[in-house]
Amino acid sequence: MATKATGERRRVRNPEATRDAILTAARTVLSEDGPEGLSVSRVANLAGVNRGTAYQHFHTREDLLHATADWVADQLLSEGAFAARDKQVSSEKVVPAREQPVFEIMERMVNFAVENPELGRIWLFEMLSSKNPSGDKFFARYKQGIEALVAGEYGHDDVDSEALAVLMLAGNFLWPVWVNAHAKTKKERTAMTKRFSREMLRLTLNGVLKPKHYPNLIKMLKDDL
C-alpha cells in the first residue's frame, strides 16, 4: 500500500486550544455586538474551526454565553480590583498601611477598566441580559468588599451595599468610553484615568467611610486639585 507523502501530516487535535480559540472569538463578538450578536456558527467561523467542532465544546448558544461570561468574571476577579497588591497601582504616593487597601482597590479597578474596555462591555452586557445579575461572582465579591468596609468601625451604618456596588461598577465600566472618545495621547489617558480614580476614592471616603479616619487620603485628594 502506498504511503502518504512525507509533507502530508495528520492534523494534531488539541481540544483545549480549540476551546480557548472559540472563547476568544466569543469575547470579540460579545464586546462588539453584545449577546444578541452571538451565535455558535458565527463564533466558529471567527475562530477558524468547524461548526460541528464548536458544537462539541458548547452544545448551545447559552452554554457558550455562560462560559464566556464566567471567563470574564474570573478575569475581573484575578486582574481587577482584587488582584495582587501593586499589580495595577499607578501612583507612587506613599499611603499608610491602614489606608492603603482602600486606595489600592480604587486605583486597580479604574486602571484595569480603562485598559480592558472590552471586558467591561461584556460584563455590562451580561448584567443587562441576566435574570439573576446579583448571582454574578464578580459582582458578589465586589459587593462583599463594600460590605466589609461598611461593617468596620470606620464605615457608615446606613449604606446600601448592593445599590452602591451597582453604581460604582457601572461608573467604572462606562468611564473607558469617555477616555477612548476624548483622550488622544497616552498622557491624556493617564490624566483621565487618574481623575476618575480620585473621584471614586472621594465618593468612597464621603459616602461609605468616615473621612476623619483617613487623613492621608483626604490630603492626597486635596493635593491633586
GROMACS .gro file of C-alpha atoms in nm:
model
  225
    1MET     CA    1   0.000   0.000   0.000
    2ALA     CA    2   0.138   0.337  -0.097
    3THR     CA    3   0.223   0.566   0.191
    4LYS     CA    4   0.121   0.932   0.208
    5ALA     CA    5   0.366   1.198   0.101
    6THR     CA    6   0.618   1.296   0.364
    7GLY     CA    7   0.489   1.656   0.384
    8GLU     CA    8   0.132   1.547   0.437
    9ARG     CA    9   0.076   1.512   0.809
   10ARG     CA   10  -0.230   1.443   1.008
   11ARG     CA   11  -0.354   1.745   1.197
   12VAL     CA   12  -0.291   1.712   1.569
   13ARG     CA   13  -0.602   1.772   1.775
   14ASN     CA   14  -0.580   1.997   2.077
   15PRO     CA   15  -0.925   2.028   2.239
   16GLU     CA   16  -0.807   2.278   2.500
   17ALA     CA   17  -0.656   2.510   2.238
   18THR     CA   18  -0.970   2.480   2.027
   19ARG     CA   19  -1.190   2.570   2.322
   20ASP     CA   20  -0.971   2.872   2.400
   21ALA     CA   21  -0.992   2.987   2.038
   22ILE     CA   22  -1.371   2.960   2.047
   23LEU     CA   23  -1.393   3.155   2.373
   24THR     CA   24  -1.158   3.422   2.241
   25ALA     CA   25  -1.378   3.465   1.935
   26ALA     CA   26  -1.688   3.474   2.153
   27ARG     CA   27  -1.538   3.753   2.364
   28THR     CA   28  -1.470   3.953   2.047
   29VAL     CA   29  -1.830   3.914   1.929
   30LEU     CA   30  -1.976   3.997   2.270
   31SER     CA   31  -1.762   4.308   2.315
   32GLU     CA   32  -1.867   4.439   1.974
   33ASP     CA   33  -2.233   4.335   1.939
   34GLY     CA   34  -2.348   4.209   2.278
   35PRO     CA   35  -2.536   3.883   2.345
   36GLU     CA   36  -2.778   3.940   2.055
   37GLY     CA   37  -2.494   3.910   1.806
   38LEU     CA   38  -2.361   3.585   1.948
   39SER     CA   39  -2.414   3.253   1.773
   40VAL     CA   40  -2.210   2.933   1.777
   41SER     CA   41  -2.185   2.941   1.397
   42ARG     CA   42  -2.055   3.297   1.385
   43VAL     CA   43  -1.805   3.232   1.662
   44ALA     CA   44  -1.685   2.910   1.496
   45ASN     CA   45  -1.623   3.097   1.171
   46LEU     CA   46  -1.429   3.372   1.352
   47ALA     CA   47  -1.227   3.115   1.546
   48GLY     CA   48  -1.142   2.925   1.229
   49VAL     CA   49  -1.293   2.596   1.346
   50ASN     CA   50  -1.559   2.369   1.207
   51ARG     CA   51  -1.909   2.447   1.327
   52GLY     CA   52  -1.958   2.087   1.436
   53THR     CA   53  -1.640   2.107   1.642
   54ALA     CA   54  -1.766   2.424   1.811
   55TYR     CA   55  -2.092   2.250   1.899
   56GLN     CA   56  -1.895   1.964   2.054
   57HIS     CA   57  -1.748   2.212   2.302
   58PHE     CA   58  -2.060   2.424   2.351
   59HIS     CA   59  -2.386   2.244   2.277
   60THR     CA   60  -2.597   2.560   2.274
   61ARG     CA   61  -2.557   2.934   2.234
   62GLU     CA   62  -2.645   2.969   2.603
   63ASP     CA   63  -2.361   2.734   2.701
   64LEU     CA   64  -2.117   2.949   2.506
   65LEU     CA   65  -2.258   3.270   2.652
   66HIS     CA   66  -2.232   3.145   3.010
   67ALA     CA   67  -1.880   3.010   2.960
   68THR     CA   68  -1.763   3.342   2.819
   69ALA     CA   69  -1.929   3.537   3.100
   70ASP     CA   70  -1.763   3.312   3.358
   71TRP     CA   71  -1.424   3.373   3.197
   72VAL     CA   72  -1.477   3.749   3.209
   73ALA     CA   73  -1.581   3.732   3.576
   74ASP     CA   74  -1.267   3.529   3.653
   75GLN     CA   75  -1.051   3.789   3.479
   76LEU     CA   76  -1.213   4.072   3.671
   77LEU     CA   77  -1.152   3.888   3.996
   78SER     CA   78  -0.792   3.788   3.925
   79GLU     CA   79  -0.675   4.101   3.741
   80GLY     CA   80  -0.910   4.379   3.855
   81ALA     CA   81  -0.987   4.528   4.194
   82PHE     CA   82  -0.877   4.223   4.393
   83ALA     CA   83  -0.555   4.146   4.209
   84ALA     CA   84  -0.228   4.101   4.392
   85ARG     CA   85  -0.107   4.417   4.562
   86ASP     CA   86   0.077   4.671   4.345
   87LYS     CA   87  -0.006   4.487   4.021
   88GLN     CA   88  -0.222   4.765   3.881
   89VAL     CA   89  -0.141   5.059   4.111
   90SER     CA   90  -0.003   5.354   3.917
   91SER     CA   91   0.055   5.616   4.186
   92GLU     CA   92   0.390   5.642   4.361
   93LYS     CA   93   0.245   5.823   4.664
   94VAL     CA   94   0.304   5.653   4.997
   95VAL     CA   95  -0.015   5.567   5.182
   96PRO     CA   96  -0.013   5.435   5.542
   97ALA     CA   97  -0.089   5.064   5.581
   98ARG     CA   98  -0.437   5.109   5.730
   99GLU     CA   99  -0.547   5.337   5.447
  100GLN     CA  100  -0.366   5.155   5.168
  101PRO     CA  101  -0.627   4.884   5.080
  102VAL     CA  102  -0.897   5.144   5.005
  103PHE     CA  103  -0.658   5.345   4.792
  104GLU     CA  104  -0.527   5.041   4.603
  105ILE     CA  105  -0.870   4.899   4.519
  106MET     CA  106  -0.981   5.229   4.367
  107GLU     CA  107  -0.663   5.257   4.160
  108ARG     CA  108  -0.657   4.898   4.038
  109MET     CA  109  -1.021   4.882   3.935
  110VAL     CA  110  -1.019   5.204   3.736
  111ASN     CA  111  -0.684   5.130   3.570
  112PHE     CA  112  -0.794   4.781   3.473
  113ALA     CA  113  -1.128   4.902   3.335
  114VAL     CA  114  -0.961   5.168   3.117
  115GLU     CA  115  -0.701   4.925   2.983
  116ASN     CA  116  -0.955   4.644   2.921
  117PRO     CA  117  -1.272   4.817   2.798
  118GLU     CA  118  -1.390   4.510   2.607
  119LEU     CA  119  -1.417   4.310   2.931
  120GLY     CA  120  -1.622   4.586   3.090
  121ARG     CA  121  -1.859   4.591   2.792
  122ILE     CA  122  -1.905   4.214   2.806
  123TRP     CA  123  -1.970   4.227   3.179
  124LEU     CA  124  -2.227   4.505   3.142
  125PHE     CA  125  -2.399   4.323   2.854
  126GLU     CA  126  -2.420   4.011   3.069
  127MET     CA  127  -2.567   4.204   3.362
  128LEU     CA  128  -2.830   4.365   3.139
  129SER     CA  129  -2.941   4.031   2.994
  130SER     CA  130  -2.911   3.819   3.310
  131LYS     CA  131  -3.217   3.703   3.502
  132ASN     CA  132  -3.005   3.690   3.817
  133PRO     CA  133  -2.738   3.965   3.793
  134SER     CA  134  -2.668   3.956   4.165
  135GLY     CA  135  -2.553   3.595   4.121
  136ASP     CA  136  -2.250   3.703   3.916
  137LYS     CA  137  -1.942   3.601   4.114
  138PHE     CA  138  -1.750   3.920   4.043
  139PHE     CA  139  -2.042   4.139   4.148
  140ALA     CA  140  -2.091   3.930   4.462
  141ARG     CA  141  -1.722   3.968   4.554
  142TYR     CA  142  -1.724   4.342   4.487
  143LYS     CA  143  -2.036   4.391   4.700
  144GLN     CA  144  -1.876   4.180   4.973
  145GLY     CA  145  -1.581   4.420   4.973
  146ILE     CA  146  -1.812   4.719   5.022
  147GLU     CA  147  -1.998   4.536   5.298
  148ALA     CA  148  -1.669   4.471   5.475
  149LEU     CA  149  -1.581   4.841   5.465
  150VAL     CA  150  -1.926   4.936   5.593
  151ALA     CA  151  -1.914   4.677   5.871
  152GLY     CA  152  -1.582   4.809   6.000
  153GLU     CA  153  -1.555   5.065   6.275
  154TYR     CA  154  -1.483   5.343   6.023
  155GLY     CA  155  -1.782   5.276   5.797
  156HIS     CA  156  -2.122   5.444   5.785
  157ASP     CA  157  -2.412   5.238   5.919
  158ASP     CA  158  -2.676   5.328   5.660
  159VAL     CA  159  -2.500   5.236   5.333
  160ASP     CA  160  -2.693   5.024   5.082
  161SER     CA  161  -2.405   4.800   4.969
  162GLU     CA  162  -2.589   4.649   4.674
  163ALA     CA  163  -2.702   4.983   4.530
  164LEU     CA  164  -2.356   5.132   4.582
  165ALA     CA  165  -2.186   4.833   4.414
  166VAL     CA  166  -2.409   4.876   4.106
  167LEU     CA  167  -2.339   5.250   4.098
  168MET     CA  168  -1.962   5.214   4.128
  169LEU     CA  169  -1.921   4.926   3.884
  170ALA     CA  170  -2.140   5.090   3.622
  171GLY     CA  171  -1.924   5.401   3.650
  172ASN     CA  172  -1.601   5.203   3.631
  173PHE     CA  173  -1.703   5.029   3.310
  174LEU     CA  174  -1.858   5.333   3.142
  175TRP     CA  175  -1.569   5.572   3.205
  176PRO     CA  176  -1.345   5.400   2.944
  177VAL     CA  177  -1.599   5.513   2.682
  178TRP     CA  178  -1.520   5.875   2.776
  179VAL     CA  179  -1.147   5.805   2.782
  180ASN     CA  180  -1.147   5.648   2.436
  181ALA     CA  181  -1.359   5.931   2.297
  182HIS     CA  182  -1.159   6.223   2.439
  183ALA     CA  183  -0.803   6.110   2.512
  184LYS     CA  184  -0.576   6.137   2.209
  185THR     CA  185  -0.243   6.068   2.379
  186LYS     CA  186  -0.111   5.837   2.648
  187LYS     CA  187  -0.066   6.137   2.877
  188GLU     CA  188  -0.432   6.234   2.834
  189ARG     CA  189  -0.543   5.876   2.902
  190THR     CA  190  -0.338   5.871   3.220
  191ALA     CA  191  -0.484   6.204   3.333
  192MET     CA  192  -0.843   6.093   3.269
  193THR     CA  193  -0.784   5.764   3.447
  194LYS     CA  194  -0.645   5.948   3.748
  195ARG     CA  195  -0.941   6.190   3.750
  196PHE     CA  196  -1.188   5.907   3.774
  197SER     CA  197  -0.996   5.704   4.031
  198ARG     CA  198  -0.972   6.011   4.254
  199GLU     CA  199  -1.345   6.077   4.218
  200MET     CA  200  -1.424   5.717   4.308
  201LEU     CA  201  -1.197   5.750   4.610
  202ARG     CA  202  -1.372   6.072   4.710
  203LEU     CA  203  -1.711   5.902   4.680
  204THR     CA  204  -1.593   5.611   4.895
  205LEU     CA  205  -1.444   5.835   5.163
  206ASN     CA  206  -1.754   6.053   5.189
  207GLY     CA  207  -2.028   5.800   5.119
  208VAL     CA  208  -1.901   5.473   5.264
  209LEU     CA  209  -1.635   5.562   5.519
  210LYS     CA  210  -1.594   5.827   5.787
  211PRO     CA  211  -1.329   6.051   5.628
  212LYS     CA  212  -1.182   6.178   5.955
  213HIS     CA  213  -1.022   5.836   5.999
  214TYR     CA  214  -0.841   5.864   5.661
  215PRO     CA  215  -0.649   6.193   5.686
  216ASN     CA  216  -0.374   6.098   5.443
  217LEU     CA  217  -0.618   6.006   5.169
  218ILE     CA  218  -0.810   6.329   5.223
  219LYS     CA  219  -0.483   6.524   5.200
  220MET     CA  220  -0.389   6.337   4.885
  221LEU     CA  221  -0.718   6.435   4.720
  222LYS     CA  222  -0.669   6.799   4.815
  223ASP     CA  223  -0.312   6.799   4.687
  224ASP     CA  224  -0.431   6.666   4.350
  225LEU     CA  225  -0.667   6.960   4.294
   0.00000   0.00000   0.00000
